[in-house]
Short mmCIF file of C-alpha atoms (C1' of nucleotides) in Angstrom, two decimals:
data_model
loop_
_atom_site.label_atom_id
_atom_site.label_comp_id
_atom_site.label_asym_id
_atom_site.label_seq_id
_atom_site.Cartn_x
_atom_site.Cartn_y
_atom_site.Cartn_z
CA MET E 1 -59.50 -150.31 163.07
CA ASN E 2 -61.15 -149.97 166.35
CA GLU E 3 -60.36 -146.33 166.64
CA ALA E 4 -61.83 -143.60 164.57
CA VAL E 5 -58.20 -142.01 164.48
CA VAL E 6 -56.67 -142.39 161.01
CA LEU E 7 -52.79 -142.80 160.38
CA THR E 8 -51.54 -139.29 159.43
CA PRO E 9 -47.95 -137.94 158.67
CA GLU E 10 -48.81 -135.75 161.67
CA ARG E 11 -49.51 -138.72 163.96
CA ILE E 12 -46.47 -140.49 162.71
CA LEU E 13 -44.08 -137.45 163.27
CA GLU E 14 -45.52 -137.10 167.02
CA ALA E 15 -44.78 -140.89 167.70
CA THR E 16 -41.53 -140.54 166.02
CA GLU E 17 -40.52 -137.66 168.21
CA ASP E 18 -41.81 -139.71 171.27
CA VAL E 19 -39.72 -142.67 170.17
CA LEU E 20 -36.78 -140.69 169.61
CA ARG E 21 -37.01 -139.13 173.09
CA ARG E 22 -37.60 -142.51 174.71
CA TYR E 23 -34.92 -144.62 173.02
CA GLY E 24 -32.47 -142.17 171.35
CA LEU E 25 -31.48 -141.83 167.91
CA THR E 26 -29.30 -144.95 167.46
CA LYS E 27 -31.86 -147.19 169.14
CA ALA E 28 -35.16 -145.87 167.51
CA THR E 29 -36.22 -147.91 164.54
CA VAL E 30 -39.22 -147.85 162.30
CA VAL E 31 -40.55 -150.81 164.00
CA ASP E 32 -40.56 -148.79 167.26
CA VAL E 33 -42.52 -146.11 165.73
CA ALA E 34 -45.14 -148.47 164.11
CA ARG E 35 -45.50 -150.09 167.61
CA ALA E 36 -46.09 -146.82 169.35
CA LEU E 37 -48.90 -146.40 166.70
CA ASP E 38 -50.00 -149.77 167.12
CA VAL E 39 -49.67 -150.60 163.24
CA SER E 40 -47.41 -152.64 161.29
CA HIS E 41 -44.16 -151.13 159.99
CA GLY E 42 -45.38 -151.33 156.70
CA SER E 43 -47.90 -148.80 157.11
CA VAL E 44 -45.33 -146.26 158.14
CA TYR E 45 -43.58 -146.73 154.78
CA ARG E 46 -47.00 -145.95 153.29
CA HIS E 47 -46.62 -142.24 154.23
CA PHE E 48 -42.87 -141.90 154.34
CA PRO E 49 -40.99 -143.67 151.58
CA SER E 50 -37.69 -144.30 153.80
CA LYS E 51 -36.46 -143.98 157.30
CA ALA E 52 -34.44 -141.19 156.08
CA SER E 53 -37.38 -139.02 154.89
CA LEU E 54 -38.99 -139.54 158.17
CA ARG E 55 -35.86 -138.33 159.73
CA ASP E 56 -35.81 -135.34 157.59
CA ALA E 57 -39.44 -134.53 158.33
CA VAL E 58 -38.62 -134.65 161.99
CA ALA E 59 -35.89 -132.59 161.62
CA LYS E 60 -37.74 -129.90 159.78
CA ARG E 61 -40.45 -129.87 162.38
CA TRP E 62 -37.68 -129.26 164.91
CA LEU E 63 -36.11 -126.60 163.24
CA ASP E 64 -39.08 -124.66 162.25
CA ARG E 65 -40.29 -124.70 165.93
CA ALA E 66 -36.92 -123.46 167.12
CA ASN E 67 -36.91 -120.69 164.18
CA GLU E 68 -40.39 -119.22 165.23
CA PRO E 69 -39.36 -116.50 167.60
CA LEU E 70 -36.36 -115.43 165.28
CA CYS E 71 -38.87 -114.84 162.53
CA LYS E 72 -40.94 -112.62 164.92
CA LEU E 73 -38.05 -110.72 165.89
CA ALA E 74 -36.87 -110.15 162.31
CA ALA E 75 -40.48 -109.17 161.40
CA ALA E 76 -40.81 -106.51 164.39
CA ASP E 77 -40.31 -102.78 164.32
CA GLY E 78 -37.75 -100.82 166.07
CA PRO E 79 -34.29 -99.54 165.93
CA ALA E 80 -32.46 -102.19 163.67
CA PRO E 81 -29.02 -102.31 165.77
CA GLU E 82 -30.84 -103.27 168.95
CA ARG E 83 -33.00 -105.81 166.85
CA LEU E 84 -29.83 -107.37 165.43
CA GLU E 85 -28.37 -107.65 168.60
CA LYS E 86 -31.33 -109.06 170.17
CA TRP E 87 -31.88 -111.58 167.17
CA LEU E 88 -28.13 -112.87 167.69
CA ARG E 89 -28.57 -113.29 171.27
CA THR E 90 -31.83 -115.30 170.98
CA ALA E 91 -30.54 -117.36 168.45
CA PHE E 92 -27.58 -118.48 170.63
CA THR E 93 -30.03 -118.80 174.01
CA ILE E 94 -32.42 -121.10 171.96
CA LYS E 95 -29.63 -123.33 170.89
CA GLN E 96 -27.81 -122.99 174.38
CA LYS E 97 -31.20 -123.93 176.13
CA LYS E 98 -31.63 -126.99 173.91
CA VAL E 99 -28.15 -128.22 175.10
CA CYS E 100 -28.68 -127.35 178.82
CA ASP E 101 -32.11 -128.44 179.27
CA ASP E 102 -31.41 -131.84 177.63
CA PRO E 103 -28.35 -132.83 176.16
CA GLU E 104 -29.21 -136.22 175.26
CA MET E 105 -32.06 -134.91 173.17
CA PHE E 106 -29.46 -132.40 171.52
CA ALA E 107 -27.32 -135.07 170.62
CA THR E 108 -30.07 -136.58 168.98
CA TYR E 109 -30.96 -133.56 167.01
CA LEU E 110 -27.12 -133.07 166.17
CA ALA E 111 -26.89 -136.33 164.66
CA LEU E 112 -30.28 -135.99 163.03
CA ALA E 113 -29.05 -132.67 161.19
CA GLN E 114 -25.89 -134.18 160.47
CA ASP E 115 -27.57 -136.05 157.63
CA ALA E 116 -30.62 -134.06 157.01
CA ARG E 117 -28.31 -132.00 154.95
CA GLU E 118 -30.94 -130.38 152.70
CA VAL E 119 -33.27 -129.50 155.41
CA VAL E 120 -30.48 -127.89 157.38
CA GLU E 121 -29.27 -125.89 154.39
CA ALA E 122 -32.95 -124.50 153.98
CA TYR E 123 -32.93 -123.67 157.50
CA LYS E 124 -29.59 -121.66 157.40
CA ASP E 125 -30.80 -119.93 154.35
CA LYS E 126 -33.72 -118.75 156.01
CA GLN E 127 -31.79 -117.49 159.05
CA VAL E 128 -29.53 -115.48 156.71
CA ASP E 129 -32.82 -113.89 155.08
CA LEU E 130 -34.08 -112.95 158.59
CA ILE E 131 -30.73 -111.13 159.29
CA ALA E 132 -30.63 -109.38 155.95
CA LYS E 133 -34.35 -108.09 156.72
CA ILE E 134 -33.15 -106.50 159.78
CA LEU E 135 -29.99 -105.10 158.01
CA SER E 136 -32.38 -103.60 155.35
CA ASP E 137 -34.56 -101.89 157.91
CA GLY E 138 -31.30 -100.39 159.32
CA ILE E 139 -30.18 -98.99 156.13
CA ALA E 140 -33.85 -97.43 155.66
CA GLN E 141 -33.44 -95.99 159.29
CA GLY E 142 -30.17 -94.46 158.53
CA GLU E 143 -28.47 -96.73 161.22
CA PHE E 144 -26.55 -99.07 158.88
CA GLU E 145 -24.19 -98.69 155.93
CA ILE E 146 -23.70 -101.77 154.00
CA ASP E 147 -22.38 -102.40 150.39
CA ASN E 148 -24.11 -105.88 149.72
CA VAL E 149 -26.82 -106.72 152.24
CA LYS E 150 -27.21 -110.38 151.20
CA ALA E 151 -23.39 -110.87 151.37
CA THR E 152 -23.24 -109.23 154.80
CA ALA E 153 -26.19 -110.97 156.37
CA ARG E 154 -24.28 -114.11 155.12
CA ALA E 155 -21.01 -112.92 157.04
CA VAL E 156 -22.96 -112.01 160.02
CA PHE E 157 -24.32 -115.47 160.04
CA ASP E 158 -20.90 -117.05 159.45
CA ALA E 159 -19.16 -115.05 161.89
CA THR E 160 -21.58 -116.13 164.65
CA VAL E 161 -21.31 -119.88 163.48
CA ARG E 162 -19.45 -120.53 166.97
CA TYR E 163 -22.37 -119.82 169.16
CA HIS E 164 -25.25 -121.27 167.01
CA HIS E 165 -23.56 -124.30 165.26
CA PRO E 166 -24.04 -127.71 167.43
CA ALA E 167 -20.41 -128.60 166.35
CA HIS E 168 -19.30 -126.05 169.05
CA ALA E 169 -21.87 -126.71 171.62
CA GLU E 170 -19.75 -127.91 174.40
CA GLU E 171 -18.00 -124.66 174.26
CA TRP E 172 -20.97 -122.66 175.18
CA ALA E 173 -21.19 -123.62 178.81
CA LYS E 174 -17.77 -121.89 179.68
CA PRO E 175 -17.60 -118.94 181.83
CA GLU E 176 -15.92 -116.81 179.55
CA CYS E 177 -18.38 -117.32 176.74
CA PRO E 178 -20.63 -114.45 177.65
CA SER E 179 -18.02 -111.99 177.52
CA ARG E 180 -16.75 -113.27 174.16
CA ILE E 181 -20.11 -112.99 172.79
CA ASP E 182 -20.32 -109.35 173.94
CA ALA E 183 -17.07 -108.74 172.06
CA LEU E 184 -18.16 -110.54 168.81
CA ILE E 185 -21.47 -108.70 168.71
CA ALA E 186 -19.77 -105.43 169.26
CA LEU E 187 -17.43 -106.04 166.58
CA LEU E 188 -20.10 -106.82 164.04
CA LEU E 189 -22.33 -104.21 164.97
CA ARG E 190 -19.46 -101.75 164.43
CA GLY E 191 -18.97 -103.29 160.93
CA VAL E 192 -22.41 -102.35 159.91
CA ARG E 193 -23.18 -99.25 161.49
CA VAL E 194 -22.76 -95.93 159.98
CA CYS E 195 -19.89 -94.02 161.39
CA LYS E 196 -20.86 -91.46 163.83
CA HIS E 197 -18.11 -88.89 165.01
CA MET D 1 22.63 -151.53 170.01
CA ASN D 2 24.11 -152.16 166.47
CA GLU D 3 23.47 -148.60 165.55
CA ALA D 4 25.10 -145.54 167.04
CA VAL D 5 21.54 -143.74 166.60
CA VAL D 6 20.09 -143.47 170.08
CA LEU D 7 16.40 -143.51 170.81
CA THR D 8 15.36 -139.82 171.15
CA PRO D 9 12.02 -138.34 171.74
CA GLU D 10 12.66 -136.65 168.45
CA ARG D 11 13.10 -140.00 166.61
CA ILE D 12 10.15 -141.44 168.12
CA LEU D 13 8.01 -138.53 166.92
CA GLU D 14 9.46 -138.99 163.45
CA ALA D 15 8.26 -142.64 163.40
CA THR D 16 4.98 -142.08 165.01
CA GLU D 17 4.01 -139.64 162.23
CA ASP D 18 5.15 -142.18 159.61
CA VAL D 19 3.32 -144.59 161.38
CA LEU D 20 0.12 -142.54 161.38
CA ARG D 21 0.56 -141.43 157.52
CA ARG D 22 0.90 -145.08 156.70
CA TYR D 23 -1.89 -146.88 158.89
CA GLY D 24 -4.05 -144.07 160.01
CA LEU D 25 -4.76 -142.94 163.53
CA THR D 26 -7.40 -145.83 164.38
CA LYS D 27 -4.93 -148.54 163.17
CA ALA D 28 -1.65 -146.86 164.49
CA THR D 29 -0.32 -148.75 167.66
CA VAL D 30 2.58 -148.15 169.95
CA VAL D 31 3.72 -151.50 168.86
CA ASP D 32 3.79 -150.50 165.47
CA VAL D 33 5.98 -147.45 166.31
CA ALA D 34 8.30 -149.46 168.33
CA ARG D 35 8.55 -151.89 165.10
CA ALA D 36 9.31 -148.87 162.99
CA LEU D 37 12.13 -147.99 165.29
CA ASP D 38 13.16 -151.64 165.64
CA VAL D 39 12.79 -151.51 169.27
CA SER D 40 10.60 -152.98 171.92
CA HIS D 41 7.36 -151.20 172.61
CA GLY D 42 8.82 -150.97 176.50
CA SER D 43 11.35 -148.38 175.00
CA VAL D 44 8.84 -146.13 173.79
CA TYR D 45 7.38 -145.67 177.21
CA ARG D 46 10.61 -144.81 178.47
CA HIS D 47 10.20 -141.54 176.79
CA PHE D 48 6.70 -140.91 176.58
CA PRO D 49 4.47 -141.94 179.82
CA SER D 50 1.30 -142.93 177.49
CA LYS D 51 0.13 -143.34 174.11
CA ALA D 52 -2.06 -140.23 174.71
CA SER D 53 1.25 -137.99 175.51
CA LEU D 54 2.56 -139.31 172.35
CA ARG D 55 -0.43 -138.33 170.54
CA ASP D 56 -0.29 -134.69 172.06
CA ALA D 57 3.30 -134.33 171.21
CA VAL D 58 2.77 -135.30 167.78
CA ALA D 59 -0.48 -132.91 167.65
CA LYS D 60 1.79 -130.03 168.99
CA ARG D 61 4.67 -130.56 166.33
CA TRP D 62 1.93 -130.66 163.71
CA LEU D 63 0.32 -127.46 164.84
CA ASP D 64 3.52 -125.59 165.57
CA ARG D 65 4.76 -126.20 162.04
CA ALA D 66 1.40 -125.00 160.71
CA ASN D 67 1.72 -121.95 162.92
CA GLU D 68 5.19 -120.94 161.58
CA PRO D 69 4.30 -118.75 158.65
CA LEU D 70 1.57 -117.03 160.57
CA CYS D 71 3.87 -116.04 163.37
CA LYS D 72 5.99 -114.30 160.75
CA LEU D 73 2.99 -112.49 159.24
CA ALA D 74 2.14 -111.18 162.90
CA ALA D 75 5.74 -110.18 163.47
CA ALA D 76 6.14 -108.61 160.08
CA ASP D 77 6.04 -104.69 159.37
CA GLY D 78 3.55 -102.87 156.98
CA PRO D 79 0.05 -101.61 157.13
CA ALA D 80 -1.99 -103.58 159.67
CA PRO D 81 -5.39 -103.87 157.76
CA GLU D 82 -3.41 -105.44 154.76
CA ARG D 83 -1.45 -107.66 157.24
CA LEU D 84 -4.58 -108.69 159.21
CA GLU D 85 -6.54 -109.50 155.89
CA LYS D 86 -3.38 -111.54 154.69
CA TRP D 87 -3.08 -113.02 158.17
CA LEU D 88 -6.75 -114.37 157.97
CA ARG D 89 -6.26 -115.68 154.43
CA THR D 90 -3.14 -117.41 155.22
CA ALA D 91 -4.70 -119.20 158.24
CA PHE D 92 -7.57 -120.48 155.99
CA THR D 93 -5.38 -121.39 153.11
CA ILE D 94 -3.29 -123.45 155.29
CA LYS D 95 -5.83 -125.30 156.62
CA GLN D 96 -7.83 -125.81 153.25
CA LYS D 97 -4.53 -126.95 151.60
CA LYS D 98 -4.02 -129.49 154.47
CA VAL D 99 -7.55 -130.89 153.73
CA CYS D 100 -7.16 -130.78 149.84
CA ASP D 101 -3.66 -132.45 149.67
CA ASP D 102 -4.34 -134.98 151.83
CA PRO D 103 -8.00 -135.66 153.27
CA GLU D 104 -6.98 -138.80 155.19
CA MET D 105 -4.15 -137.29 156.78
CA PHE D 106 -6.43 -134.44 157.94
CA ALA D 107 -9.13 -136.66 159.11
CA THR D 108 -6.10 -138.12 161.39
CA TYR D 109 -5.09 -134.70 162.38
CA LEU D 110 -8.74 -133.88 163.42
CA ALA D 111 -9.39 -136.88 165.35
CA LEU D 112 -5.97 -136.21 166.97
CA ALA D 113 -6.82 -132.60 167.87
CA GLN D 114 -10.16 -133.94 169.37
CA ASP D 115 -8.63 -135.33 172.42
CA ALA D 116 -5.54 -133.25 172.49
CA ARG D 117 -7.48 -130.48 174.22
CA GLU D 118 -4.71 -128.59 175.93
CA VAL D 119 -2.44 -128.70 173.06
CA VAL D 120 -5.11 -127.24 170.85
CA GLU D 121 -6.23 -124.79 173.45
CA ALA D 122 -2.57 -123.45 173.72
CA TYR D 123 -2.44 -123.14 169.84
CA LYS D 124 -5.60 -121.12 169.99
CA ASP D 125 -4.31 -118.87 172.38
CA LYS D 126 -1.24 -118.16 170.42
CA GLN D 127 -3.48 -117.48 167.45
CA VAL D 128 -5.17 -114.78 169.43
CA ASP D 129 -2.16 -113.24 170.58
CA LEU D 130 -0.87 -113.08 167.00
CA ILE D 131 -4.25 -111.41 165.88
CA ALA D 132 -4.01 -109.00 168.97
CA LYS D 133 -0.36 -108.17 167.95
CA ILE D 134 -1.62 -106.94 164.38
CA LEU D 135 -4.41 -104.90 166.01
CA SER D 136 -1.93 -103.21 168.33
CA ASP D 137 0.09 -102.34 165.50
CA GLY D 138 -2.76 -100.97 163.64
CA ILE D 139 -3.76 -98.70 166.73
CA ALA D 140 -0.19 -97.53 166.67
CA GLN D 141 -0.65 -96.62 162.86
CA GLY D 142 -3.82 -94.85 163.57
CA GLU D 143 -5.63 -97.19 161.16
CA PHE D 144 -7.63 -99.29 163.76
CA GLU D 145 -9.90 -98.07 166.54
CA ILE D 146 -10.32 -100.56 169.20
CA ASP D 147 -11.62 -100.60 172.60
CA ASN D 148 -10.26 -103.71 174.02
CA VAL D 149 -7.47 -105.31 171.91
CA LYS D 150 -7.68 -108.72 173.64
CA ALA D 151 -11.29 -109.33 173.58
CA THR D 152 -11.32 -108.14 169.95
CA ALA D 153 -8.74 -110.37 168.65
CA ARG D 154 -10.61 -113.11 170.51
CA ALA D 155 -13.68 -112.07 168.65
CA VAL D 156 -12.08 -111.79 165.23
CA PHE D 157 -10.74 -115.11 165.85
CA ASP D 158 -14.35 -116.55 167.02
CA ALA D 159 -16.10 -114.92 163.78
CA THR D 160 -13.58 -116.79 161.60
CA VAL D 161 -14.28 -120.09 163.25
CA ARG D 162 -15.99 -121.19 160.18
CA TYR D 163 -13.06 -121.23 158.04
CA HIS D 164 -10.21 -122.47 160.32
CA HIS D 165 -12.12 -124.86 162.56
CA PRO D 166 -11.67 -128.57 161.23
CA ALA D 167 -15.46 -129.17 162.06
CA HIS D 168 -16.53 -127.23 159.11
CA ALA D 169 -13.73 -128.53 156.51
CA GLU D 170 -16.19 -129.99 154.48
CA GLU D 171 -17.86 -126.69 153.57
CA TRP D 172 -14.39 -125.27 152.62
CA ALA D 173 -14.41 -126.59 149.10
CA LYS D 174 -17.69 -125.22 148.12
CA PRO D 175 -17.78 -122.92 145.06
CA GLU D 176 -19.53 -119.70 147.03
CA CYS D 177 -16.54 -120.21 149.80
CA PRO D 178 -14.44 -117.47 148.61
CA SER D 179 -17.00 -114.68 148.30
CA ARG D 180 -18.41 -115.58 151.60
CA ILE D 181 -14.59 -115.05 152.81
CA ASP D 182 -14.36 -111.94 151.21
CA ALA D 183 -17.60 -110.76 152.74
CA LEU D 184 -16.56 -111.80 156.34
CA ILE D 185 -13.12 -110.29 156.23
CA ALA D 186 -14.65 -107.14 154.94
CA LEU D 187 -17.16 -106.94 157.83
CA LEU D 188 -14.37 -107.78 160.24
CA LEU D 189 -12.18 -104.74 158.88
CA ARG D 190 -14.97 -102.25 158.97
CA GLY D 191 -15.38 -103.21 162.55
CA VAL D 192 -11.88 -102.48 163.54
CA ARG D 193 -11.06 -99.64 161.29
CA VAL D 194 -11.37 -96.17 162.12
CA CYS D 195 -14.19 -94.04 160.47
CA LYS D 196 -12.80 -92.44 157.37
CA HIS D 197 -15.23 -89.67 155.96
"C1'" DT L 1 -61.13 -150.00 145.68
"C1'" DC L 2 -57.90 -148.87 149.41
"C1'" DG L 3 -55.36 -149.03 153.36
"C1'" DC L 4 -53.10 -152.20 156.18
"C1'" DT L 5 -50.87 -156.51 157.35
"C1'" DG L 6 -47.18 -159.83 157.94
"C1'" DA L 7 -43.75 -162.39 155.44
"C1'" DC L 8 -39.57 -162.05 153.17
"C1'" DA L 9 -34.55 -160.68 151.42
"C1'" DG L 10 -30.79 -158.26 151.73
"C1'" DA L 11 -28.47 -154.61 154.74
"C1'" DT L 12 -27.38 -153.51 159.34
"C1'" DA L 13 -26.47 -153.96 164.36
"C1'" DT L 14 -25.40 -156.85 168.28
"C1'" DT L 15 -22.74 -160.05 170.77
"C1'" DG L 16 -19.20 -162.85 172.93
"C1'" DA L 17 -15.14 -165.17 172.43
"C1'" DA L 18 -10.44 -164.66 170.57
"C1'" DA L 19 -6.73 -161.80 169.36
"C1'" DT L 20 -4.40 -157.60 169.94
"C1'" DC L 21 -2.96 -153.69 172.42
"C1'" DT L 22 -1.51 -150.50 176.43
"C1'" DG L 23 1.02 -149.70 180.37
"C1'" DT L 24 4.37 -152.22 183.92
"C1'" DC L 25 8.26 -154.24 185.77
"C1'" DA L 26 11.86 -157.55 186.95
"C1'" DG L 27 15.86 -158.60 185.21
"C1'" DC L 28 19.67 -158.73 181.37
"C1'" DG L 29 23.63 -156.82 179.38
"C1'" DA L 30 26.91 -153.13 178.22
"C1'" DT P 1 24.44 -147.66 186.61
"C1'" DC P 2 21.47 -147.26 182.92
"C1'" DG P 3 18.68 -147.92 179.00
"C1'" DC P 4 16.42 -151.85 176.76
"C1'" DT P 5 14.05 -156.22 176.68
"C1'" DG P 6 10.26 -159.37 176.86
"C1'" DA P 7 6.57 -161.31 179.59
"C1'" DC P 8 2.74 -160.27 181.81
"C1'" DA P 9 -2.27 -158.26 183.62
"C1'" DG P 10 -6.25 -155.87 182.47
"C1'" DA P 11 -8.22 -153.14 178.92
"C1'" DT P 12 -9.48 -152.75 174.21
"C1'" DT P 13 -10.52 -154.20 169.68
"C1'" DT P 14 -11.67 -157.71 166.03
"C1'" DC P 15 -14.40 -161.04 163.74
"C1'" DA P 16 -17.81 -163.92 162.73
"C1'" DA P 17 -22.18 -166.00 163.98
"C1'" DT P 18 -26.79 -164.36 165.25
"C1'" DA P 19 -30.30 -161.26 165.80
"C1'" DT P 20 -32.66 -157.21 164.14
"C1'" DC P 21 -33.95 -153.80 160.92
"C1'" DT P 22 -35.36 -151.61 156.56
"C1'" DG P 23 -37.72 -151.59 152.72
"C1'" DT P 24 -40.86 -154.61 149.49
"C1'" DC P 25 -44.94 -156.69 147.90
"C1'" DA P 26 -48.75 -160.14 147.20
"C1'" DG P 27 -52.75 -160.53 149.52
"C1'" DC P 28 -56.57 -159.74 152.96
"C1'" DG P 29 -60.32 -157.24 154.76
"C1'" DA P 30 -63.32 -153.51 155.07
#
DNA sequence: TCGCTGACAGATATTGAAATCTGTCAGCGA
DNA sequence: TCGCTGACAGATTTCAATATCTGTCAGCGA
C-alpha cells in the first residue's frame, strides 16, 4: 500500500468507533468501516470473522474504558464504607454522564450491549468482584459484618441495577433521583455494616 | 339493538383483552374490538376518546388485578419482617408467573406499559405505599428501625427493580436467580431491622 | 507466500404505492 | 333526545420490488 500503516485490529476498532459516532449503530456498515480505512470490506473480515465479533470488540473496549476508574477505587486504601459509597456513586455518575453528554451515542452503546451478551456478562462479573473486594476490606477493618461476601456483593450490584442499567436511563434525569440514590445507598450500607450501639 | 346488552366501558375492556390475547398488541385494532362486540368502531370512540385511553384502561385493569394479593399482604397482621419478605417474594412470583405462563401476553403487557406511563407510575406509587405500610408496622412492633419510612420504602422498591421490572424479565428464569433473590432480601432486611446483639 | 481485492450469492434493508387504521361527525332510527 | 352508524380525511401500516449489505473466495500483485 501507499502508506506504511498496516491494517491492525486496533486501527479497525478505532475506525469502527468513528463510523458508529458518525452514522449511528443502525446505519453503520462494515463497508463504511472499510471505506474509512480505505481498504476493501473483505480486508476487515481478515481480522474479524463477523460483524458481530467486531461489534463485541467495540463494546468490550468501551466497557473497559468506563470501568477503569472503578477498578482504581476498588484497589484504593481507606475506610471501606466510604469507599463503597464512593464506588457506587461513581458507577452511577459514569453512566449518567454518558447519557447526558451524548444521548445518541448512549443509545448506540445500549443497542450494542443488547446483543454483546457475553461481553456484558463478563463486565458485570468484574463489577461484582470489585464490590466484593471492598466488602472484604471492610470486614478486615471491622466495619462490615457479612455472611457470604460473594453473594452480598452480587446483592449490592442487583440492588443498584436501577441506577446503572441502561434500561432505566431515562429515569436518571428526574429531580427526585439524587435523594432516592441517597436513601438506597444508606439502606445498603446499613445492611452490611456492623451494628454500633 | 337485537340484544338487551348495552355497550358499557366494562364490556369494551373485556373485548379488548380478548382481542389483544388473540391478535397481539401490534395487530389489535379498534376496528377489531368493535367487530368483536358487533358494533361500529365509532361506538367504541363514544366510550373511550382514543385508542391510547383504551390501552391505558386495559393496562390499569391488568395492574390492579396483579396488585390485589399484594394489597392483602400489606394489610395483614403478623410480624413485619416475615411479611416484608413474603410481600417481596410474592411480588416477584406474580411477575415471573406471568412471563412463564404466557410470554407473548407478557410482551403485550410490557409494550402496553411502555406508553401507559401515568398508569404505571400510579401503580408503582401504590406499591411503595404498601411497602411503607409494612415498614411502619415493623417499627411499631419494634422490629424495624428506620429514619425515613417513605424514603426507605422507595429504596426497597428501587433495590428490587431487577426482580419486578419487566425490562429484566429474561433474567428471571436463570438458575442462579433464587439464591440471588435470597441474598438481596437478606441484605435489605438487615438494612431495616433493629440490631440484635 | 501472504495480505488484499473485487465479484458474487444469499440475507437484510429501503422505498413508495396501495391498503388499512384512527379519529370525526352529520344524520338515522328508536 | 340519545346512542349508534357509516362515510370520510389524514395518519399509519403493509407489501413487494429494488437496492444495499454481509460474508466468501478465487485470484492478483508484492
